[in-house]
Amino acid sequence: METTTQSEIQFKTNIKCGGCIATVTPFLDKTVGAQHWQVDTASPDKVLTVQADGVSAEQVQKAVQQAGYKAELLH
């Protein structure tokens, strides 16, 4: 029986609206997969939460940057 572990990574971003989310969607879907990330636009830090199963924080940051946004790792 296989067990998979998923780690959650959070980033402070400047993704602040539905239009911004639509812009980053293809980049994040390609990197981490659809349904494996979400942005809390109601949060002051616009927190991006990623279910990072085998994906590094650097890969997520690169995907966000390719879409024209910033992602700063939260500790």
PDB file of N, CA, C and O in Angstrom:
ATOM      1  N   MET A   1       0.842  -1.193   0.000  1.00  0.00           N
ATOM      2  CA  MET A   1       0.000   0.000   0.000  1.00  0.00           C
ATOM      3  C   MET A   1       0.885   1.253   0.000  1.00  0.00           C
ATOM      4  O   MET A   1       1.773   1.386   0.823  1.00  0.00           O
ATOM      5  N   GLU A   2       0.618   2.150  -0.930  1.00  0.00           N
ATOM      6  CA  GLU A   2       1.421   3.363  -1.034  1.00  0.00           C
ATOM      7  C   GLU A   2       0.848   4.455  -0.146  1.00  0.00           C
ATOM      8  O   GLU A   2      -0.355   4.605  -0.025  1.00  0.00           O
ATOM      9  N   THR A   3       1.759   5.198   0.463  1.00  0.00           N
ATOM     10  CA  THR A   3       1.323   6.373   1.210  1.00  0.00           C
ATOM     11  C   THR A   3       1.961   7.586   0.566  1.00  0.00           C
ATOM     12  O   THR A   3       3.140   7.566   0.224  1.00  0.00           O
ATOM     13  N   THR A   4       1.159   8.599   0.364  1.00  0.00           N
ATOM     14  CA  THR A   4       1.683   9.825  -0.218  1.00  0.00           C
ATOM     15  C   THR A   4       1.579  10.924   0.824  1.00  0.00           C
ATOM     16  O   THR A   4       0.608  11.002   1.566  1.00  0.00           O
ATOM     17  N   THR A   5       2.611  11.731   0.860  1.00  0.00           N
ATOM     18  CA  THR A   5       2.595  12.854   1.789  1.00  0.00           C
ATOM     19  C   THR A   5       2.531  14.129   0.973  1.00  0.00           C
ATOM     20  O   THR A   5       3.214  14.262  -0.034  1.00  0.00           O
ATOM     21  N   GLN A   6       1.696  15.009   1.411  1.00  0.00           N
ATOM     22  CA  GLN A   6       1.594  16.303   0.753  1.00  0.00           C
ATOM     23  C   GLN A   6       2.021  17.372   1.739  1.00  0.00           C
ATOM     24  O   GLN A   6       1.560  17.397   2.873  1.00  0.00           O
ATOM     25  N   SER A   7       2.916  18.226   1.289  1.00  0.00           N
ATOM     26  CA  SER A   7       3.312  19.336   2.135  1.00  0.00           C
ATOM     27  C   SER A   7       2.634  20.596   1.608  1.00  0.00           C
ATOM     28  O   SER A   7       2.415  20.745   0.415  1.00  0.00           O
ATOM     29  N   GLU A   8       2.319  21.450   2.529  1.00  0.00           N
ATOM     30  CA  GLU A   8       1.643  22.702   2.181  1.00  0.00           C
ATOM     31  C   GLU A   8       2.652  23.838   2.291  1.00  0.00           C
ATOM     32  O   GLU A   8       3.355  23.943   3.284  1.00  0.00           O
ATOM     33  N   ILE A   9       2.736  24.634   1.261  1.00  0.00           N
ATOM     34  CA  ILE A   9       3.627  25.795   1.248  1.00  0.00           C
ATOM     35  C   ILE A   9       2.760  27.038   1.077  1.00  0.00           C
ATOM     36  O   ILE A   9       1.827  27.033   0.282  1.00  0.00           O
ATOM     37  N   GLN A  10       3.099  28.090   1.833  1.00  0.00           N
ATOM     38  CA  GLN A  10       2.343  29.339   1.713  1.00  0.00           C
ATOM     39  C   GLN A  10       3.263  30.479   1.311  1.00  0.00           C
ATOM     40  O   GLN A  10       4.411  30.553   1.744  1.00  0.00           O
ATOM     41  N   PHE A  11       2.706  31.370   0.495  1.00  0.00           N
ATOM     42  CA  PHE A  11       3.454  32.507  -0.013  1.00  0.00           C
ATOM     43  C   PHE A  11       2.634  33.779   0.163  1.00  0.00           C
ATOM     44  O   PHE A  11       1.422  33.765  -0.023  1.00  0.00           O
ATOM     45  N   LYS A  12       3.315  34.872   0.470  1.00  0.00           N
ATOM     46  CA  LYS A  12       2.701  36.197   0.436  1.00  0.00           C
ATOM     47  C   LYS A  12       2.827  36.658  -1.007  1.00  0.00           C
ATOM     48  O   LYS A  12       3.894  36.572  -1.608  1.00  0.00           O
ATOM     49  N   THR A  13       1.717  37.108  -1.594  1.00  0.00           N
ATOM     50  CA  THR A  13       1.740  37.489  -3.008  1.00  0.00           C
ATOM     51  C   THR A  13       1.131  38.870  -3.227  1.00  0.00           C
ATOM     52  O   THR A  13       0.599  39.492  -2.308  1.00  0.00           O
ATOM     53  N   ASN A  14       1.199  39.329  -4.472  1.00  0.00           N
ATOM     54  CA  ASN A  14       0.492  40.544  -4.884  1.00  0.00           C
ATOM     55  C   ASN A  14      -0.621  40.188  -5.865  1.00  0.00           C
ATOM     56  O   ASN A  14      -1.011  40.976  -6.699  1.00  0.00           O
ATOM     57  N   ILE A  15      -1.156  38.959  -5.717  1.00  0.00           N
ATOM     58  CA  ILE A  15      -2.302  38.496  -6.515  1.00  0.00           C
ATOM     59  C   ILE A  15      -3.552  38.952  -5.760  1.00  0.00           C
ATOM     60  O   ILE A  15      -3.862  38.411  -4.712  1.00  0.00           O
ATOM     61  N   LYS A  16      -4.237  39.988  -6.276  1.00  0.00           N
ATOM     62  CA  LYS A  16      -5.257  40.600  -5.430  1.00  0.00           C
ATOM     63  C   LYS A  16      -6.692  40.563  -5.932  1.00  0.00           C
ATOM     64  O   LYS A  16      -7.587  41.056  -5.270  1.00  0.00           O
ATOM     65  N   CYS A  17      -6.925  39.962  -7.102  1.00  0.00           N
ATOM     66  CA  CYS A  17      -8.303  39.953  -7.601  1.00  0.00           C
ATOM     67  C   CYS A  17      -8.532  38.752  -8.503  1.00  0.00           C
ATOM     68  O   CYS A  17      -7.607  38.019  -8.834  1.00  0.00           O
ATOM     69  N   GLY A  18      -9.758  38.575  -8.921  1.00  0.00           N
ATOM     70  CA  GLY A  18     -10.106  37.469  -9.803  1.00  0.00           C
ATOM     71  C   GLY A  18      -9.359  37.516 -11.129  1.00  0.00           C
ATOM     72  O   GLY A  18      -8.981  36.479 -11.675  1.00  0.00           O
ATOM     73  N   GLY A  19      -9.130  38.710 -11.645  1.00  0.00           N
ATOM     74  CA  GLY A  19      -8.382  38.853 -12.892  1.00  0.00           C
ATOM     75  C   GLY A  19      -6.949  38.403 -12.730  1.00  0.00           C
ATOM     76  O   GLY A  19      -6.374  37.767 -13.617  1.00  0.00           O
ATOM     77  N   CYS A  20      -6.358  38.732 -11.566  1.00  0.00           N
ATOM     78  CA  CYS A  20      -4.989  38.290 -11.268  1.00  0.00           C
ATOM     79  C   CYS A  20      -4.938  36.768 -11.186  1.00  0.00           C
ATOM     80  O   CYS A  20      -4.019  36.142 -11.716  1.00  0.00           O
ATOM     81  N   ILE A  21      -5.917  36.185 -10.533  1.00  0.00           N
ATOM     82  CA  ILE A  21      -5.975  34.728 -10.393  1.00  0.00           C
ATOM     83  C   ILE A  21      -6.096  34.088 -11.770  1.00  0.00           C
ATOM     84  O   ILE A  21      -5.436  33.093 -12.072  1.00  0.00           O
ATOM     85  N   ALA A  22      -6.917  34.679 -12.629  1.00  0.00           N
ATOM     86  CA  ALA A  22      -7.076  34.141 -13.989  1.00  0.00           C
ATOM     87  C   ALA A  22      -5.745  34.184 -14.742  1.00  0.00           C
ATOM     88  O   ALA A  22      -5.443  33.273 -15.521  1.00  0.00           O
ATOM     89  N   THR A  23      -4.937  35.200 -14.495  1.00  0.00           N
ATOM     90  CA  THR A  23      -3.646  35.333 -15.159  1.00  0.00           C
ATOM     91  C   THR A  23      -2.661  34.262 -14.690  1.00  0.00           C
ATOM     92  O   THR A  23      -1.939  33.681 -15.498  1.00  0.00           O
ATOM     93  N   VAL A  24      -2.625  33.984 -13.385  1.00  0.00           N
ATOM     94  CA  VAL A  24      -1.650  33.006 -12.867  1.00  0.00           C
ATOM     95  C   VAL A  24      -2.121  31.563 -13.001  1.00  0.00           C
ATOM     96  O   VAL A  24      -1.309  30.644 -12.921  1.00  0.00           O
ATOM     97  N   THR A  25      -3.412  31.359 -13.234  1.00  0.00           N
ATOM     98  CA  THR A  25      -3.962  29.996 -13.287  1.00  0.00           C
ATOM     99  C   THR A  25      -3.210  29.058 -14.232  1.00  0.00           C
ATOM    100  O   THR A  25      -2.796  27.974 -13.812  1.00  0.00           O
ATOM    101  N   PRO A  26      -2.972  29.429 -15.503  1.00  0.00           N
ATOM    102  CA  PRO A  26      -2.280  28.462 -16.372  1.00  0.00           C
ATOM    103  C   PRO A  26      -0.874  28.130 -15.890  1.00  0.00           C
ATOM    104  O   PRO A  26      -0.416  27.002 -16.029  1.00  0.00           O
ATOM    105  N   PHE A  27      -0.188  29.101 -15.295  1.00  0.00           N
ATOM    106  CA  PHE A  27       1.174  28.882 -14.818  1.00  0.00           C
ATOM    107  C   PHE A  27       1.188  27.948 -13.606  1.00  0.00           C
ATOM    108  O   PHE A  27       1.991  27.014 -13.535  1.00  0.00           O
ATOM    109  N   LEU A  28       0.291  28.199 -12.656  1.00  0.00           N
ATOM    110  CA  LEU A  28       0.250  27.358 -11.454  1.00  0.00           C
ATOM    111  C   LEU A  28      -0.335  25.984 -11.758  1.00  0.00           C
ATOM    112  O   LEU A  28       0.124  24.986 -11.206  1.00  0.00           O
ATOM    113  N   ASP A  29      -1.324  25.922 -12.627  1.00  0.00           N
ATOM    114  CA  ASP A  29      -1.889  24.621 -12.997  1.00  0.00           C
ATOM    115  C   ASP A  29      -0.818  23.741 -13.641  1.00  0.00           C
ATOM    116  O   ASP A  29      -0.747  22.544 -13.378  1.00  0.00           O
ATOM    117  N   LYS A  30       0.025  24.341 -14.469  1.00  0.00           N
ATOM    118  CA  LYS A  30       1.088  23.591 -15.138  1.00  0.00           C
ATOM    119  C   LYS A  30       2.136  23.120 -14.126  1.00  0.00           C
ATOM    120  O   LYS A  30       2.657  22.012 -14.235  1.00  0.00           O
ATOM    121  N   THR A  31       2.440  23.952 -13.141  1.00  0.00           N
ATOM    122  CA  THR A  31       3.499  23.641 -12.184  1.00  0.00           C
ATOM    123  C   THR A  31       3.043  22.698 -11.086  1.00  0.00           C
ATOM    124  O   THR A  31       3.725  21.725 -10.775  1.00  0.00           O
ATOM    125  N   VAL A  32       1.886  22.986 -10.468  1.00  0.00           N
ATOM    126  CA  VAL A  32       1.456  22.177  -9.314  1.00  0.00           C
ATOM    127  C   VAL A  32       0.182  21.380  -9.574  1.00  0.00           C
ATOM    128  O   VAL A  32      -0.174  20.527  -8.775  1.00  0.00           O
ATOM    129  N   GLY A  33      -0.485  21.666 -10.678  1.00  0.00           N
ATOM    130  CA  GLY A  33      -1.713  20.955 -11.006  1.00  0.00           C
ATOM    131  C   GLY A  33      -2.946  21.705 -10.563  1.00  0.00           C
ATOM    132  O   GLY A  33      -2.952  22.369  -9.535  1.00  0.00           O
ATOM    133  N   ALA A  34      -3.988  21.602 -11.366  1.00  0.00           N
ATOM    134  CA  ALA A  34      -5.261  22.245 -11.030  1.00  0.00           C
ATOM    135  C   ALA A  34      -5.772  21.680  -9.711  1.00  0.00           C
ATOM    136  O   ALA A  34      -5.537  20.520  -9.394  1.00  0.00           O
ATOM    137  N   GLN A  35      -6.438  22.485  -8.959  1.00  0.00           N
ATOM    138  CA  GLN A  35      -7.031  22.101  -7.674  1.00  0.00           C
ATOM    139  C   GLN A  35      -5.996  21.866  -6.570  1.00  0.00           C
ATOM    140  O   GLN A  35      -6.335  21.356  -5.511  1.00  0.00           O
ATOM    141  N   HIS A  36      -4.726  22.224  -6.808  1.00  0.00           N
ATOM    142  CA  HIS A  36      -3.700  22.030  -5.794  1.00  0.00           C
ATOM    143  C   HIS A  36      -3.181  23.358  -5.246  1.00  0.00           C
ATOM    144  O   HIS A  36      -2.154  23.380  -4.568  1.00  0.00           O
ATOM    145  N   TRP A  37      -3.894  24.435  -5.531  1.00  0.00           N
ATOM    146  CA  TRP A  37      -3.472  25.736  -5.034  1.00  0.00           C
ATOM    147  C   TRP A  37      -4.691  26.643  -4.909  1.00  0.00           C
ATOM    148  O   TRP A  37      -5.710  26.419  -5.524  1.00  0.00           O
ATOM    149  N   GLN A  38      -4.545  27.655  -4.064  1.00  0.00           N
ATOM    150  CA  GLN A  38      -5.591  28.673  -3.938  1.00  0.00           C
ATOM    151  C   GLN A  38      -4.978  29.952  -3.388  1.00  0.00           C
ATOM    152  O   GLN A  38      -3.969  29.919  -2.697  1.00  0.00           O
ATOM    153  N   VAL A  39      -5.611  31.078  -3.712  1.00  0.00           N
ATOM    154  CA  VAL A  39      -5.174  32.378  -3.219  1.00  0.00           C
ATOM    155  C   VAL A  39      -6.289  32.955  -2.356  1.00  0.00           C
ATOM    156  O   VAL A  39      -7.438  33.015  -2.790  1.00  0.00           O
ATOM    157  N   ASP A  40      -5.933  33.377  -1.157  1.00  0.00           N
ATOM    158  CA  ASP A  40      -6.892  34.034  -0.269  1.00  0.00           C
ATOM    159  C   ASP A  40      -6.801  35.532  -0.502  1.00  0.00           C
ATOM    160  O   ASP A  40      -5.996  36.215   0.113  1.00  0.00           O
ATOM    161  N   THR A  41      -7.621  36.037  -1.434  1.00  0.00           N
ATOM    162  CA  THR A  41      -7.563  37.462  -1.768  1.00  0.00           C
ATOM    163  C   THR A  41      -8.146  38.338  -0.661  1.00  0.00           C
ATOM    164  O   THR A  41      -7.930  39.544  -0.663  1.00  0.00           O
ATOM    165  N   ALA A  42      -8.840  37.745   0.303  1.00  0.00           N
ATOM    166  CA  ALA A  42      -9.367  38.515   1.434  1.00  0.00           C
ATOM    167  C   ALA A  42      -8.286  38.772   2.484  1.00  0.00           C
ATOM    168  O   ALA A  42      -8.415  39.679   3.296  1.00  0.00           O
ATOM    169  N   SER A  43      -7.229  37.993   2.465  1.00  0.00           N
ATOM    170  CA  SER A  43      -6.127  38.161   3.412  1.00  0.00           C
ATOM    171  C   SER A  43      -5.299  39.379   3.031  1.00  0.00           C
ATOM    172  O   SER A  43      -5.074  39.634   1.853  1.00  0.00           O
ATOM    173  N   PRO A  44      -4.828  40.133   4.037  1.00  0.00           N
ATOM    174  CA  PRO A  44      -3.983  41.303   3.718  1.00  0.00           C
ATOM    175  C   PRO A  44      -2.711  40.910   2.957  1.00  0.00           C
ATOM    176  O   PRO A  44      -2.215  41.686   2.152  1.00  0.00           O
ATOM    177  N   ASP A  45      -2.202  39.710   3.192  1.00  0.00           N
ATOM    178  CA  ASP A  45      -0.987  39.251   2.529  1.00  0.00           C
ATOM    179  C   ASP A  45      -1.267  38.511   1.225  1.00  0.00           C
ATOM    180  O   ASP A  45      -0.337  38.059   0.564  1.00  0.00           O
ATOM    181  N   LYS A  46      -2.570  38.375   0.845  1.00  0.00           N
ATOM    182  CA  LYS A  46      -2.954  37.671  -0.394  1.00  0.00           C
ATOM    183  C   LYS A  46      -2.247  36.314  -0.452  1.00  0.00           C
ATOM    184  O   LYS A  46      -1.485  36.015  -1.356  1.00  0.00           O
ATOM    185  N   VAL A  47      -2.491  35.488   0.549  1.00  0.00           N
ATOM    186  CA  VAL A  47      -1.746  34.245   0.738  1.00  0.00           C
ATOM    187  C   VAL A  47      -2.101  33.189  -0.306  1.00  0.00           C
ATOM    188  O   VAL A  47      -3.264  32.838  -0.478  1.00  0.00           O
ATOM    189  N   LEU A  48      -1.063  32.720  -0.980  1.00  0.00           N
ATOM    190  CA  LEU A  48      -1.165  31.604  -1.921  1.00  0.00           C
ATOM    191  C   LEU A  48      -0.786  30.348  -1.155  1.00  0.00           C
ATOM    192  O   LEU A  48       0.297  30.270  -0.587  1.00  0.00           O
ATOM    193  N   THR A  49      -1.691  29.382  -1.120  1.00  0.00           N
ATOM    194  CA  THR A  49      -1.431  28.104  -0.465  1.00  0.00           C
ATOM    195  C   THR A  49      -1.347  27.032  -1.542  1.00  0.00           C
ATOM    196  O   THR A  49      -2.243  26.914  -2.371  1.00  0.00           O
ATOM    197  N   VAL A  50      -0.255  26.283  -1.523  1.00  0.00           N
ATOM    198  CA  VAL A  50      -0.003  25.255  -2.529  1.00  0.00           C
ATOM    199  C   VAL A  50       0.140  23.905  -1.841  1.00  0.00           C
ATOM    200  O   VAL A  50       0.856  23.777  -0.848  1.00  0.00           O
ATOM    201  N   GLN A  51      -0.567  22.910  -2.346  1.00  0.00           N
ATOM    202  CA  GLN A  51      -0.357  21.527  -1.919  1.00  0.00           C
ATOM    203  C   GLN A  51       0.804  21.017  -2.761  1.00  0.00           C
ATOM    204  O   GLN A  51       0.618  20.571  -3.885  1.00  0.00           O
ATOM    205  N   ALA A  52       2.000  21.125  -2.216  1.00  0.00           N
ATOM    206  CA  ALA A  52       3.222  20.903  -2.992  1.00  0.00           C
ATOM    207  C   ALA A  52       3.725  19.482  -2.859  1.00  0.00           C
ATOM    208  O   ALA A  52       4.634  19.199  -2.107  1.00  0.00           O
ATOM    209  N   ASP A  53       3.122  18.597  -3.595  1.00  0.00           N
ATOM    210  CA  ASP A  53       3.554  17.204  -3.602  1.00  0.00           C
ATOM    211  C   ASP A  53       4.643  17.048  -4.654  1.00  0.00           C
ATOM    212  O   ASP A  53       4.363  16.922  -5.838  1.00  0.00           O
ATOM    213  N   GLY A  54       5.893  17.104  -4.222  1.00  0.00           N
ATOM    214  CA  GLY A  54       7.010  16.974  -5.147  1.00  0.00           C
ATOM    215  C   GLY A  54       7.354  18.241  -5.898  1.00  0.00           C
ATOM    216  O   GLY A  54       8.090  18.214  -6.869  1.00  0.00           O
ATOM    217  N   VAL A  55       6.819  19.376  -5.463  1.00  0.00           N
ATOM    218  CA  VAL A  55       7.101  20.659  -6.100  1.00  0.00           C
ATOM    219  C   VAL A  55       7.814  21.542  -5.085  1.00  0.00           C
ATOM    220  O   VAL A  55       7.386  21.650  -3.944  1.00  0.00           O
ATOM    221  N   SER A  56       8.894  22.183  -5.514  1.00  0.00           N
ATOM    222  CA  SER A  56       9.651  23.036  -4.594  1.00  0.00           C
ATOM    223  C   SER A  56       9.059  24.448  -4.542  1.00  0.00           C
ATOM    224  O   SER A  56       8.345  24.874  -5.454  1.00  0.00           O
ATOM    225  N   ALA A  57       9.386  25.143  -3.465  1.00  0.00           N
ATOM    226  CA  ALA A  57       8.945  26.533  -3.320  1.00  0.00           C
ATOM    227  C   ALA A  57       9.481  27.379  -4.469  1.00  0.00           C
ATOM    228  O   ALA A  57       8.793  28.264  -4.980  1.00  0.00           O
ATOM    229  N   GLU A  58      10.706  27.079  -4.901  1.00  0.00           N
ATOM    230  CA  GLU A  58      11.317  27.838  -5.993  1.00  0.00           C
ATOM    231  C   GLU A  58      10.538  27.656  -7.290  1.00  0.00           C
ATOM    232  O   GLU A  58      10.376  28.595  -8.059  1.00  0.00           O
ATOM    233  N   GLN A  59      10.052  26.442  -7.533  1.00  0.00           N
ATOM    234  CA  GLN A  59       9.268  26.191  -8.754  1.00  0.00           C
ATOM    235  C   GLN A  59       7.974  26.992  -8.735  1.00  0.00           C
ATOM    236  O   GLN A  59       7.550  27.529  -9.756  1.00  0.00           O
ATOM    237  N   VAL A  60       7.325  27.062  -7.564  1.00  0.00           N
ATOM    238  CA  VAL A  60       6.079  27.824  -7.441  1.00  0.00           C
ATOM    239  C   VAL A  60       6.364  29.309  -7.644  1.00  0.00           C
ATOM    240  O   VAL A  60       5.647  29.999  -8.380  1.00  0.00           O
ATOM    241  N   GLN A  61       7.423  29.813  -7.007  1.00  0.00           N
ATOM    242  CA  GLN A  61       7.770  31.223  -7.150  1.00  0.00           C
ATOM    243  C   GLN A  61       8.062  31.564  -8.613  1.00  0.00           C
ATOM    244  O   GLN A  61       7.629  32.613  -9.102  1.00  0.00           O
ATOM    245  N   LYS A  62       8.754  30.684  -9.305  1.00  0.00           N
ATOM    246  CA  LYS A  62       9.077  30.919 -10.719  1.00  0.00           C
ATOM    247  C   LYS A  62       7.801  30.981 -11.555  1.00  0.00           C
ATOM    248  O   LYS A  62       7.662  31.834 -12.427  1.00  0.00           O
ATOM    249  N   ALA A  63       6.857  30.086 -11.281  1.00  0.00           N
ATOM    250  CA  ALA A  63       5.589  30.085 -12.027  1.00  0.00           C
ATOM    251  C   ALA A  63       4.830  31.389 -11.805  1.00  0.00           C
ATOM    252  O   ALA A  63       4.297  31.979 -12.748  1.00  0.00           O
ATOM    253  N   VAL A  64       4.784  31.861 -10.562  1.00  0.00           N
ATOM    254  CA  VAL A  64       4.094  33.117 -10.244  1.00  0.00           C
ATOM    255  C   VAL A  64       4.800  34.285 -10.930  1.00  0.00           C
ATOM    256  O   VAL A  64       4.153  35.172 -11.499  1.00  0.00           O
ATOM    257  N   GLN A  65       6.133  34.276 -10.906  1.00  0.00           N
ATOM    258  CA  GLN A  65       6.898  35.353 -11.541  1.00  0.00           C
ATOM    259  C   GLN A  65       6.701  35.360 -13.051  1.00  0.00           C
ATOM    260  O   GLN A  65       6.621  36.420 -13.663  1.00  0.00           O
ATOM    261  N   GLN A  66       6.591  34.169 -13.661  1.00  0.00           N
ATOM    262  CA  GLN A  66       6.355  34.095 -15.108  1.00  0.00           C
ATOM    263  C   GLN A  66       5.015  34.722 -15.468  1.00  0.00           C
ATOM    264  O   GLN A  66       4.846  35.244 -16.567  1.00  0.00           O
ATOM    265  N   ALA A  67       4.071  34.681 -14.529  1.00  0.00           N
ATOM    266  CA  ALA A  67       2.757  35.287 -14.765  1.00  0.00           C
ATOM    267  C   ALA A  67       2.775  36.791 -14.493  1.00  0.00           C
ATOM    268  O   ALA A  67       1.789  37.474 -14.727  1.00  0.00           O
ATOM    269  N   GLY A  68       3.906  37.300 -13.972  1.00  0.00           N
ATOM    270  CA  GLY A  68       4.031  38.732 -13.731  1.00  0.00           C
ATOM    271  C   GLY A  68       3.717  39.161 -12.307  1.00  0.00           C
ATOM    272  O   GLY A  68       3.483  40.341 -12.053  1.00  0.00           O
ATOM    273  N   TYR A  69       3.735  38.226 -11.379  1.00  0.00           N
ATOM    274  CA  TYR A  69       3.436  38.529  -9.983  1.00  0.00           C
ATOM    275  C   TYR A  69       4.585  38.116  -9.079  1.00  0.00           C
ATOM    276  O   TYR A  69       5.540  37.479  -9.518  1.00  0.00           O
ATOM    277  N   LYS A  70       4.478  38.488  -7.810  1.00  0.00           N
ATOM    278  CA  LYS A  70       5.512  38.162  -6.826  1.00  0.00           C
ATOM    279  C   LYS A  70       4.968  37.155  -5.825  1.00  0.00           C
ATOM    280  O   LYS A  70       3.791  37.205  -5.475  1.00  0.00           O
ATOM    281  N   ALA A  71       5.856  36.271  -5.349  1.00  0.00           N
ATOM    282  CA  ALA A  71       5.498  35.319  -4.313  1.00  0.00           C
ATOM    283  C   ALA A  71       6.665  35.221  -3.342  1.00  0.00           C
ATOM    284  O   ALA A  71       7.776  34.876  -3.733  1.00  0.00           O
ATOM    285  N   GLU A  72       6.409  35.562  -2.087  1.00  0.00           N
ATOM    286  CA  GLU A  72       7.434  35.527  -1.050  1.00  0.00           C
ATOM    287  C   GLU A  72       7.072  34.418  -0.061  1.00  0.00           C
ATOM    288  O   GLU A  72       5.956  34.400   0.469  1.00  0.00           O
ATOM    289  N   LEU A  73       7.981  33.494   0.145  1.00  0.00           N
ATOM    290  CA  LEU A  73       7.747  32.346   1.014  1.00  0.00           C
ATOM    291  C   LEU A  73       7.446  32.813   2.436  1.00  0.00           C
ATOM    292  O   LEU A  73       8.168  33.627   2.994  1.00  0.00           O
ATOM    293  N   LEU A  74       6.343  32.293   2.996  1.00  0.00           N
ATOM    294  CA  LEU A  74       6.008  32.557   4.403  1.00  0.00           C
ATOM    295  C   LEU A  74       6.584  31.424   5.252  1.00  0.00           C
ATOM    296  O   LEU A  74       6.518  30.265   4.866  1.00  0.00           O
ATOM    297  N   HIS A  75       7.128  31.793   6.411  1.00  0.00           N
ATOM    298  CA  HIS A  75       7.728  30.779   7.277  1.00  0.00           C
ATOM    299  C   HIS A  75       6.847  30.502   8.454  1.00  0.00           C
ATOM    300  O   HIS A  75       6.175  31.321   8.957  1.00  0.00           O
TER     301      HIS A  75
END
